[in-house]
Amino acid sequence: MSEDGSDIGKELLESVRDVIGRKIKIAVRKKVKLEVKGDKVENKVLVLASCRAFVLTARVPTKLELTFSYLEIQGLSCCKPGQLIVETEKCNLSMKLASSEDVNEVLAHIGTCLRKIFPGLSPV
């Protein structure tokens, strides 16, 4: 498995599966830099399943820090290349991903899952 900016290693992936459950199918997994308190960033792992997102620590053993349903999302925005801001009912997350393609992949997955939940909904 390659160790580029967005991929996670096999050992970390196994730790993630131990934490979120082996029965949950992981659709997307990305290393992200979560912005906290000003300019400070922390390395995290963003894992997307069919209807939930998980934010975990980027070390072994990993720990679950945050999870939310896609239905809790109130807004998604991309202000800069490689940046994704997710607004939920409980918090706002500002994440830096390795590339704009990674941001597009995350957005496409969430959008596809929401269309499966609400098939007649307008994409706008």
PDB file of C-alpha atoms in Angstrom:
ATOM      1  CA  MET A   1       0.000   0.000   0.000  1.00  0.00           C
ATOM      2  CA  SER A   2       1.464   3.362  -0.932  1.00  0.00           C
ATOM      3  CA  GLU A   3       2.149   6.033   1.664  1.00  0.00           C
ATOM      4  CA  ASP A   4       1.132   9.128  -0.288  1.00  0.00           C
ATOM      5  CA  GLY A   5      -0.468  12.107   1.407  1.00  0.00           C
ATOM      6  CA  SER A   6      -3.975  10.667   1.603  1.00  0.00           C
ATOM      7  CA  ASP A   7      -3.509   6.909   1.961  1.00  0.00           C
ATOM      8  CA  ILE A   8      -3.320   5.150   5.311  1.00  0.00           C
ATOM      9  CA  GLY A   9      -1.113   2.177   6.069  1.00  0.00           C
ATOM     10  CA  LYS A  10      -2.297  -1.377   6.631  1.00  0.00           C
ATOM     11  CA  GLU A  11      -1.605  -1.316  10.386  1.00  0.00           C
ATOM     12  CA  LEU A  12      -3.558   1.928  10.848  1.00  0.00           C
ATOM     13  CA  LEU A  13      -6.416   0.589   8.685  1.00  0.00           C
ATOM     14  CA  GLU A  14      -6.677  -2.515  10.880  1.00  0.00           C
ATOM     15  CA  SER A  15      -6.764  -0.316  13.979  1.00  0.00           C
ATOM     16  CA  VAL A  16      -9.513   1.815  12.389  1.00  0.00           C
ATOM     17  CA  ARG A  17     -11.547  -1.335  11.641  1.00  0.00           C
ATOM     18  CA  ASP A  18     -11.127  -2.485  15.254  1.00  0.00           C
ATOM     19  CA  VAL A  19     -12.515   0.841  16.506  1.00  0.00           C
ATOM     20  CA  ILE A  20     -15.452   1.430  14.147  1.00  0.00           C
ATOM     21  CA  GLY A  21     -16.383  -2.223  13.740  1.00  0.00           C
ATOM     22  CA  ARG A  22     -15.464  -4.805  11.170  1.00  0.00           C
ATOM     23  CA  LYS A  23     -19.027  -5.031   9.817  1.00  0.00           C
ATOM     24  CA  ILE A  24     -19.003  -1.387   8.674  1.00  0.00           C
ATOM     25  CA  LYS A  25     -17.964  -1.140   5.034  1.00  0.00           C
ATOM     26  CA  ILE A  26     -15.381   1.598   4.584  1.00  0.00           C
ATOM     27  CA  ALA A  27     -15.994   3.438   1.322  1.00  0.00           C
ATOM     28  CA  VAL A  28     -13.444   6.266   1.604  1.00  0.00           C
ATOM     29  CA  ARG A  29     -10.494   6.739   3.944  1.00  0.00           C
ATOM     30  CA  LYS A  30      -8.206   9.766   3.886  1.00  0.00           C
ATOM     31  CA  LYS A  31      -5.501  11.294   6.011  1.00  0.00           C
ATOM     32  CA  VAL A  32      -6.505  14.853   6.865  1.00  0.00           C
ATOM     33  CA  LYS A  33      -5.138  17.748   8.853  1.00  0.00           C
ATOM     34  CA  LEU A  34      -7.909  18.952  11.150  1.00  0.00           C
ATOM     35  CA  GLU A  35      -7.633  22.652  11.939  1.00  0.00           C
ATOM     36  CA  VAL A  36      -7.981  23.407  15.641  1.00  0.00           C
ATOM     37  CA  LYS A  37      -7.606  26.714  17.510  1.00  0.00           C
ATOM     38  CA  GLY A  38      -6.185  29.150  15.020  1.00  0.00           C
ATOM     39  CA  ASP A  39      -3.316  27.897  12.874  1.00  0.00           C
ATOM     40  CA  LYS A  40      -2.776  24.635  14.777  1.00  0.00           C
ATOM     41  CA  VAL A  41      -3.499  21.406  12.875  1.00  0.00           C
ATOM     42  CA  GLU A  42      -3.721  17.793  14.026  1.00  0.00           C
ATOM     43  CA  ASN A  43      -3.260  14.698  11.871  1.00  0.00           C
ATOM     44  CA  LYS A  44      -6.461  12.637  11.699  1.00  0.00           C
ATOM     45  CA  VAL A  45      -8.051   9.930   9.587  1.00  0.00           C
ATOM     46  CA  LEU A  46     -11.390  10.629   7.900  1.00  0.00           C
ATOM     47  CA  VAL A  47     -13.392   7.463   7.227  1.00  0.00           C
ATOM     48  CA  LEU A  48     -16.632   7.516   5.237  1.00  0.00           C
ATOM     49  CA  ALA A  49     -19.162   4.690   5.326  1.00  0.00           C
ATOM     50  CA  SER A  50     -22.595   4.452   3.692  1.00  0.00           C
ATOM     51  CA  CYS A  51     -24.304   6.927   6.032  1.00  0.00           C
ATOM     52  CA  ARG A  52     -21.729   8.062   8.637  1.00  0.00           C
ATOM     53  CA  ALA A  53     -18.397   9.838   8.815  1.00  0.00           C
ATOM     54  CA  PHE A  54     -15.755   9.015  11.418  1.00  0.00           C
ATOM     55  CA  VAL A  55     -12.791  11.144  12.493  1.00  0.00           C
ATOM     56  CA  LEU A  56     -10.055   9.147  14.225  1.00  0.00           C
ATOM     57  CA  THR A  57      -6.540   9.743  15.476  1.00  0.00           C
ATOM     58  CA  ALA A  58      -3.834   9.016  12.896  1.00  0.00           C
ATOM     59  CA  ARG A  59      -1.764   6.702  15.076  1.00  0.00           C
ATOM     60  CA  VAL A  60      -1.921   3.104  16.279  1.00  0.00           C
ATOM     61  CA  PRO A  61      -3.858   2.305  18.374  1.00  0.00           C
ATOM     62  CA  THR A  62      -6.361   4.745  16.922  1.00  0.00           C
ATOM     63  CA  LYS A  63      -9.165   6.375  18.865  1.00  0.00           C
ATOM     64  CA  LEU A  64     -12.532   7.594  17.664  1.00  0.00           C
ATOM     65  CA  GLU A  65     -12.750  11.346  18.166  1.00  0.00           C
ATOM     66  CA  LEU A  66     -15.946  12.237  16.320  1.00  0.00           C
ATOM     67  CA  THR A  67     -18.672  10.620  14.295  1.00  0.00           C
ATOM     68  CA  PHE A  68     -21.705  12.083  12.587  1.00  0.00           C
ATOM     69  CA  SER A  69     -24.460  11.026  10.239  1.00  0.00           C
ATOM     70  CA  TYR A  70     -24.616  12.622   6.798  1.00  0.00           C
ATOM     71  CA  LEU A  71     -28.117  13.761   7.788  1.00  0.00           C
ATOM     72  CA  GLU A  72     -26.546  15.996  10.477  1.00  0.00           C
ATOM     73  CA  ILE A  73     -24.597  17.971   7.864  1.00  0.00           C
ATOM     74  CA  GLN A  74     -25.903  21.504   7.533  1.00  0.00           C
ATOM     75  CA  GLY A  75     -23.282  22.767   5.112  1.00  0.00           C
ATOM     76  CA  LEU A  76     -20.220  21.823   3.076  1.00  0.00           C
ATOM     77  CA  SER A  77     -17.807  24.347   1.635  1.00  0.00           C
ATOM     78  CA  CYS A  78     -14.423  24.466  -0.055  1.00  0.00           C
ATOM     79  CA  CYS A  79     -12.756  27.853   0.417  1.00  0.00           C
ATOM     80  CA  LYS A  80      -9.227  26.903  -0.687  1.00  0.00           C
ATOM     81  CA  PRO A  81      -7.813  24.080  -2.823  1.00  0.00           C
ATOM     82  CA  GLY A  82      -7.524  20.949  -0.697  1.00  0.00           C
ATOM     83  CA  GLN A  83      -9.664  22.353   2.126  1.00  0.00           C
ATOM     84  CA  LEU A  84     -13.082  21.081   3.178  1.00  0.00           C
ATOM     85  CA  ILE A  85     -15.318  22.640   5.812  1.00  0.00           C
ATOM     86  CA  VAL A  86     -18.133  20.502   7.197  1.00  0.00           C
ATOM     87  CA  GLU A  87     -20.805  22.177   9.301  1.00  0.00           C
ATOM     88  CA  THR A  88     -22.901  19.841  11.447  1.00  0.00           C
ATOM     89  CA  GLU A  89     -25.490  20.368  14.140  1.00  0.00           C
ATOM     90  CA  LYS A  90     -22.817  19.922  16.821  1.00  0.00           C
ATOM     91  CA  CYS A  91     -19.604  21.344  15.366  1.00  0.00           C
ATOM     92  CA  ASN A  92     -17.710  22.775  12.413  1.00  0.00           C
ATOM     93  CA  LEU A  93     -14.757  20.871  10.994  1.00  0.00           C
ATOM     94  CA  SER A  94     -12.117  22.477   8.825  1.00  0.00           C
ATOM     95  CA  MET A  95      -9.931  19.843   7.180  1.00  0.00           C
ATOM     96  CA  LYS A  96      -6.988  20.018   4.830  1.00  0.00           C
ATOM     97  CA  LEU A  97      -6.736  17.063   2.463  1.00  0.00           C
ATOM     98  CA  ALA A  98      -3.784  16.103   0.282  1.00  0.00           C
ATOM     99  CA  SER A  99      -5.373  17.394  -2.939  1.00  0.00           C
ATOM    100  CA  SER A 100      -8.463  18.894  -4.532  1.00  0.00           C
ATOM    101  CA  GLU A 101      -9.156  15.442  -6.001  1.00  0.00           C
ATOM    102  CA  ASP A 102      -9.411  14.052  -2.455  1.00  0.00           C
ATOM    103  CA  VAL A 103     -11.907  16.796  -1.574  1.00  0.00           C
ATOM    104  CA  ASN A 104     -13.910  15.957  -4.694  1.00  0.00           C
ATOM    105  CA  GLU A 105     -13.917  12.254  -3.775  1.00  0.00           C
ATOM    106  CA  VAL A 106     -15.229  12.996  -0.262  1.00  0.00           C
ATOM    107  CA  LEU A 107     -17.926  15.345  -1.584  1.00  0.00           C
ATOM    108  CA  ALA A 108     -18.957  12.897  -4.312  1.00  0.00           C
ATOM    109  CA  HIS A 109     -19.302  10.057  -1.812  1.00  0.00           C
ATOM    110  CA  ILE A 110     -21.432  12.099   0.604  1.00  0.00           C
ATOM    111  CA  GLY A 111     -23.582  13.399  -2.266  1.00  0.00           C
ATOM    112  CA  THR A 112     -24.096   9.899  -3.683  1.00  0.00           C
ATOM    113  CA  CYS A 113     -25.106   8.545  -0.278  1.00  0.00           C
ATOM    114  CA  LEU A 114     -27.594  11.379   0.271  1.00  0.00           C
ATOM    115  CA  ARG A 115     -29.107  10.767  -3.169  1.00  0.00           C
ATOM    116  CA  LYS A 116     -29.642   7.112  -2.195  1.00  0.00           C
ATOM    117  CA  ILE A 117     -31.426   8.241   0.987  1.00  0.00           C
ATOM    118  CA  PHE A 118     -33.461  10.919  -0.844  1.00  0.00           C
ATOM    119  CA  PRO A 119     -33.668   9.758  -4.492  1.00  0.00           C
ATOM    120  CA  GLY A 120     -36.173  12.393  -5.625  1.00  0.00           C
ATOM    121  CA  LEU A 121     -34.287  15.349  -4.120  1.00  0.00           C
ATOM    122  CA  SER A 122     -32.951  18.067  -6.399  1.00  0.00           C
ATOM    123  CA  PRO A 123     -29.116  18.266  -6.381  1.00  0.00           C
ATOM    124  CA  VAL A 124     -29.248  22.045  -5.808  1.00  0.00           C
TER     125      VAL A 124
END
